[in-house]
Amino acid sequence: MSGTKKELIEMDDWNRRLAKAKVSKQDLDRLVMNFLVIEGYKDTAENFAREAFIDPGVDLSAISDRMEIRSAVHTGDVETAIERVNDLNPEILETNP
């Protein structure tokens, strides 16, 4: 570890800081969408995009593919993950090592 010490923030201080934070609806919507996409909630992301009138920023149809790759990596099946990545975008592993 680098020797840096984490700051301990008391709950009252945290609540005061939180009350001062200003988060726009647009930022909050983008945060929610980002979570839905990263966690693979395709249907929910589609519905949220439609209801919140926002662009998801990614191709939601690719979420299933992403989740297959993620699952393969999590289970240690790196070969399958690489094959799926290459099926979807043959150049990505070569251009982004």
PDB file of C-alpha atoms in Angstrom:
ATOM      1  CA  MET A   1       0.000   0.000   0.000  1.00  0.00           C
ATOM      2  CA  SER A   2       1.180   3.517  -0.732  1.00  0.00           C
ATOM      3  CA  GLY A   3       0.955   4.858   2.790  1.00  0.00           C
ATOM      4  CA  THR A   4      -1.888   7.259   2.099  1.00  0.00           C
ATOM      5  CA  LYS A   5      -4.409   7.483   4.880  1.00  0.00           C
ATOM      6  CA  LYS A   6      -8.145   7.504   4.133  1.00  0.00           C
ATOM      7  CA  GLU A   7     -10.123  10.348   5.584  1.00  0.00           C
ATOM      8  CA  LEU A   8     -12.811   9.280   8.031  1.00  0.00           C
ATOM      9  CA  ILE A   9     -15.968  11.334   7.628  1.00  0.00           C
ATOM     10  CA  GLU A  10     -18.519  11.395  10.407  1.00  0.00           C
ATOM     11  CA  MET A  11     -22.146  10.780   9.464  1.00  0.00           C
ATOM     12  CA  ASP A  12     -23.285  14.325  10.345  1.00  0.00           C
ATOM     13  CA  ASP A  13     -20.499  15.805   8.216  1.00  0.00           C
ATOM     14  CA  TRP A  14     -21.372  13.414   5.373  1.00  0.00           C
ATOM     15  CA  ASN A  15     -25.034  14.432   5.513  1.00  0.00           C
ATOM     16  CA  ARG A  16     -24.093  18.151   5.447  1.00  0.00           C
ATOM     17  CA  ARG A  17     -21.841  17.606   2.432  1.00  0.00           C
ATOM     18  CA  LEU A  18     -24.530  15.549   0.703  1.00  0.00           C
ATOM     19  CA  ALA A  19     -27.160  18.245   1.275  1.00  0.00           C
ATOM     20  CA  LYS A  20     -24.884  20.774  -0.454  1.00  0.00           C
ATOM     21  CA  ALA A  21     -24.318  18.579  -3.497  1.00  0.00           C
ATOM     22  CA  LYS A  22     -26.346  19.610  -6.514  1.00  0.00           C
ATOM     23  CA  VAL A  23     -27.072  16.825  -9.000  1.00  0.00           C
ATOM     24  CA  SER A  24     -29.048  17.621 -12.121  1.00  0.00           C
ATOM     25  CA  LYS A  25     -31.790  15.325 -13.353  1.00  0.00           C
ATOM     26  CA  GLN A  26     -29.780  14.816 -16.539  1.00  0.00           C
ATOM     27  CA  ASP A  27     -26.705  13.674 -14.566  1.00  0.00           C
ATOM     28  CA  LEU A  28     -28.826  11.383 -12.430  1.00  0.00           C
ATOM     29  CA  ASP A  29     -30.500   9.885 -15.505  1.00  0.00           C
ATOM     30  CA  ARG A  30     -27.079   9.262 -17.124  1.00  0.00           C
ATOM     31  CA  LEU A  31     -25.874   7.594 -13.912  1.00  0.00           C
ATOM     32  CA  VAL A  32     -28.907   5.311 -13.798  1.00  0.00           C
ATOM     33  CA  MET A  33     -28.519   4.429 -17.489  1.00  0.00           C
ATOM     34  CA  ASN A  34     -24.829   3.698 -17.015  1.00  0.00           C
ATOM     35  CA  PHE A  35     -25.637   1.325 -14.155  1.00  0.00           C
ATOM     36  CA  LEU A  36     -28.316  -0.487 -16.157  1.00  0.00           C
ATOM     37  CA  VAL A  37     -26.013  -0.948 -19.148  1.00  0.00           C
ATOM     38  CA  ILE A  38     -22.983  -2.069 -17.147  1.00  0.00           C
ATOM     39  CA  GLU A  39     -25.005  -4.549 -15.121  1.00  0.00           C
ATOM     40  CA  GLY A  40     -26.720  -5.941 -18.215  1.00  0.00           C
ATOM     41  CA  TYR A  41     -30.314  -4.886 -17.605  1.00  0.00           C
ATOM     42  CA  LYS A  42     -31.148  -4.499 -21.300  1.00  0.00           C
ATOM     43  CA  ASP A  43     -34.951  -4.415 -21.085  1.00  0.00           C
ATOM     44  CA  THR A  44     -34.908  -2.007 -18.166  1.00  0.00           C
ATOM     45  CA  ALA A  45     -32.385   0.226 -19.950  1.00  0.00           C
ATOM     46  CA  GLU A  46     -34.612   0.313 -23.048  1.00  0.00           C
ATOM     47  CA  ASN A  47     -37.652   1.234 -20.979  1.00  0.00           C
ATOM     48  CA  PHE A  48     -35.738   3.826 -18.967  1.00  0.00           C
ATOM     49  CA  ALA A  49     -34.338   5.436 -22.138  1.00  0.00           C
ATOM     50  CA  ARG A  50     -37.826   5.670 -23.590  1.00  0.00           C
ATOM     51  CA  GLU A  51     -39.446   7.026 -20.422  1.00  0.00           C
ATOM     52  CA  ALA A  52     -36.655   9.452 -19.510  1.00  0.00           C
ATOM     53  CA  PHE A  53     -36.267  10.611 -23.136  1.00  0.00           C
ATOM     54  CA  ILE A  54     -32.516   9.979 -23.115  1.00  0.00           C
ATOM     55  CA  ASP A  55     -30.101   8.358 -25.520  1.00  0.00           C
ATOM     56  CA  PRO A  56     -28.514   5.287 -23.906  1.00  0.00           C
ATOM     57  CA  GLY A  57     -25.192   6.176 -25.479  1.00  0.00           C
ATOM     58  CA  VAL A  58     -24.534   2.555 -26.483  1.00  0.00           C
ATOM     59  CA  ASP A  59     -26.122  -0.063 -28.676  1.00  0.00           C
ATOM     60  CA  LEU A  60     -28.444  -1.801 -26.217  1.00  0.00           C
ATOM     61  CA  SER A  61     -28.699  -4.848 -28.454  1.00  0.00           C
ATOM     62  CA  ALA A  62     -25.019  -5.507 -27.667  1.00  0.00           C
ATOM     63  CA  ILE A  63     -25.693  -5.906 -23.931  1.00  0.00           C
ATOM     64  CA  SER A  64     -26.406  -9.628 -24.293  1.00  0.00           C
ATOM     65  CA  ASP A  65     -23.102 -10.098 -26.093  1.00  0.00           C
ATOM     66  CA  ARG A  66     -21.272  -8.113 -23.426  1.00  0.00           C
ATOM     67  CA  MET A  67     -22.848 -10.213 -20.689  1.00  0.00           C
ATOM     68  CA  GLU A  68     -21.789 -13.455 -22.412  1.00  0.00           C
ATOM     69  CA  ILE A  69     -18.203 -12.177 -22.557  1.00  0.00           C
ATOM     70  CA  ARG A  70     -18.339 -11.019 -18.950  1.00  0.00           C
ATOM     71  CA  SER A  71     -19.714 -14.370 -17.808  1.00  0.00           C
ATOM     72  CA  ALA A  72     -16.990 -16.251 -19.670  1.00  0.00           C
ATOM     73  CA  VAL A  73     -14.309 -14.124 -18.018  1.00  0.00           C
ATOM     74  CA  HIS A  74     -15.857 -14.555 -14.559  1.00  0.00           C
ATOM     75  CA  THR A  75     -15.940 -18.324 -14.931  1.00  0.00           C
ATOM     76  CA  GLY A  76     -12.346 -18.408 -16.143  1.00  0.00           C
ATOM     77  CA  ASP A  77     -13.205 -19.310 -19.731  1.00  0.00           C
ATOM     78  CA  VAL A  78     -10.910 -16.696 -21.255  1.00  0.00           C
ATOM     79  CA  GLU A  79     -10.676 -18.527 -24.573  1.00  0.00           C
ATOM     80  CA  THR A  80     -14.444 -18.299 -25.096  1.00  0.00           C
ATOM     81  CA  ALA A  81     -14.396 -14.639 -24.052  1.00  0.00           C
ATOM     82  CA  ILE A  82     -11.683 -13.862 -26.612  1.00  0.00           C
ATOM     83  CA  GLU A  83     -13.552 -15.783 -29.305  1.00  0.00           C
ATOM     84  CA  ARG A  84     -16.766 -13.817 -28.589  1.00  0.00           C
ATOM     85  CA  VAL A  85     -14.895 -10.513 -28.642  1.00  0.00           C
ATOM     86  CA  ASN A  86     -13.291 -11.463 -31.955  1.00  0.00           C
ATOM     87  CA  ASP A  87     -16.685 -12.505 -33.362  1.00  0.00           C
ATOM     88  CA  LEU A  88     -18.124  -9.099 -32.505  1.00  0.00           C
ATOM     89  CA  ASN A  89     -15.143  -6.904 -33.338  1.00  0.00           C
ATOM     90  CA  PRO A  90     -12.146  -8.748 -34.822  1.00  0.00           C
ATOM     91  CA  GLU A  91      -9.818  -5.742 -34.550  1.00  0.00           C
ATOM     92  CA  ILE A  92     -10.528  -4.604 -30.987  1.00  0.00           C
ATOM     93  CA  LEU A  93      -7.987  -6.833 -29.237  1.00  0.00           C
ATOM     94  CA  GLU A  94      -5.325  -5.943 -31.797  1.00  0.00           C
ATOM     95  CA  THR A  95      -5.902  -2.183 -31.639  1.00  0.00           C
ATOM     96  CA  ASN A  96      -6.501  -2.063 -27.856  1.00  0.00           C
ATOM     97  CA  PRO A  97      -4.107  -4.588 -26.302  1.00  0.00           C
TER      98      PRO A  97
END
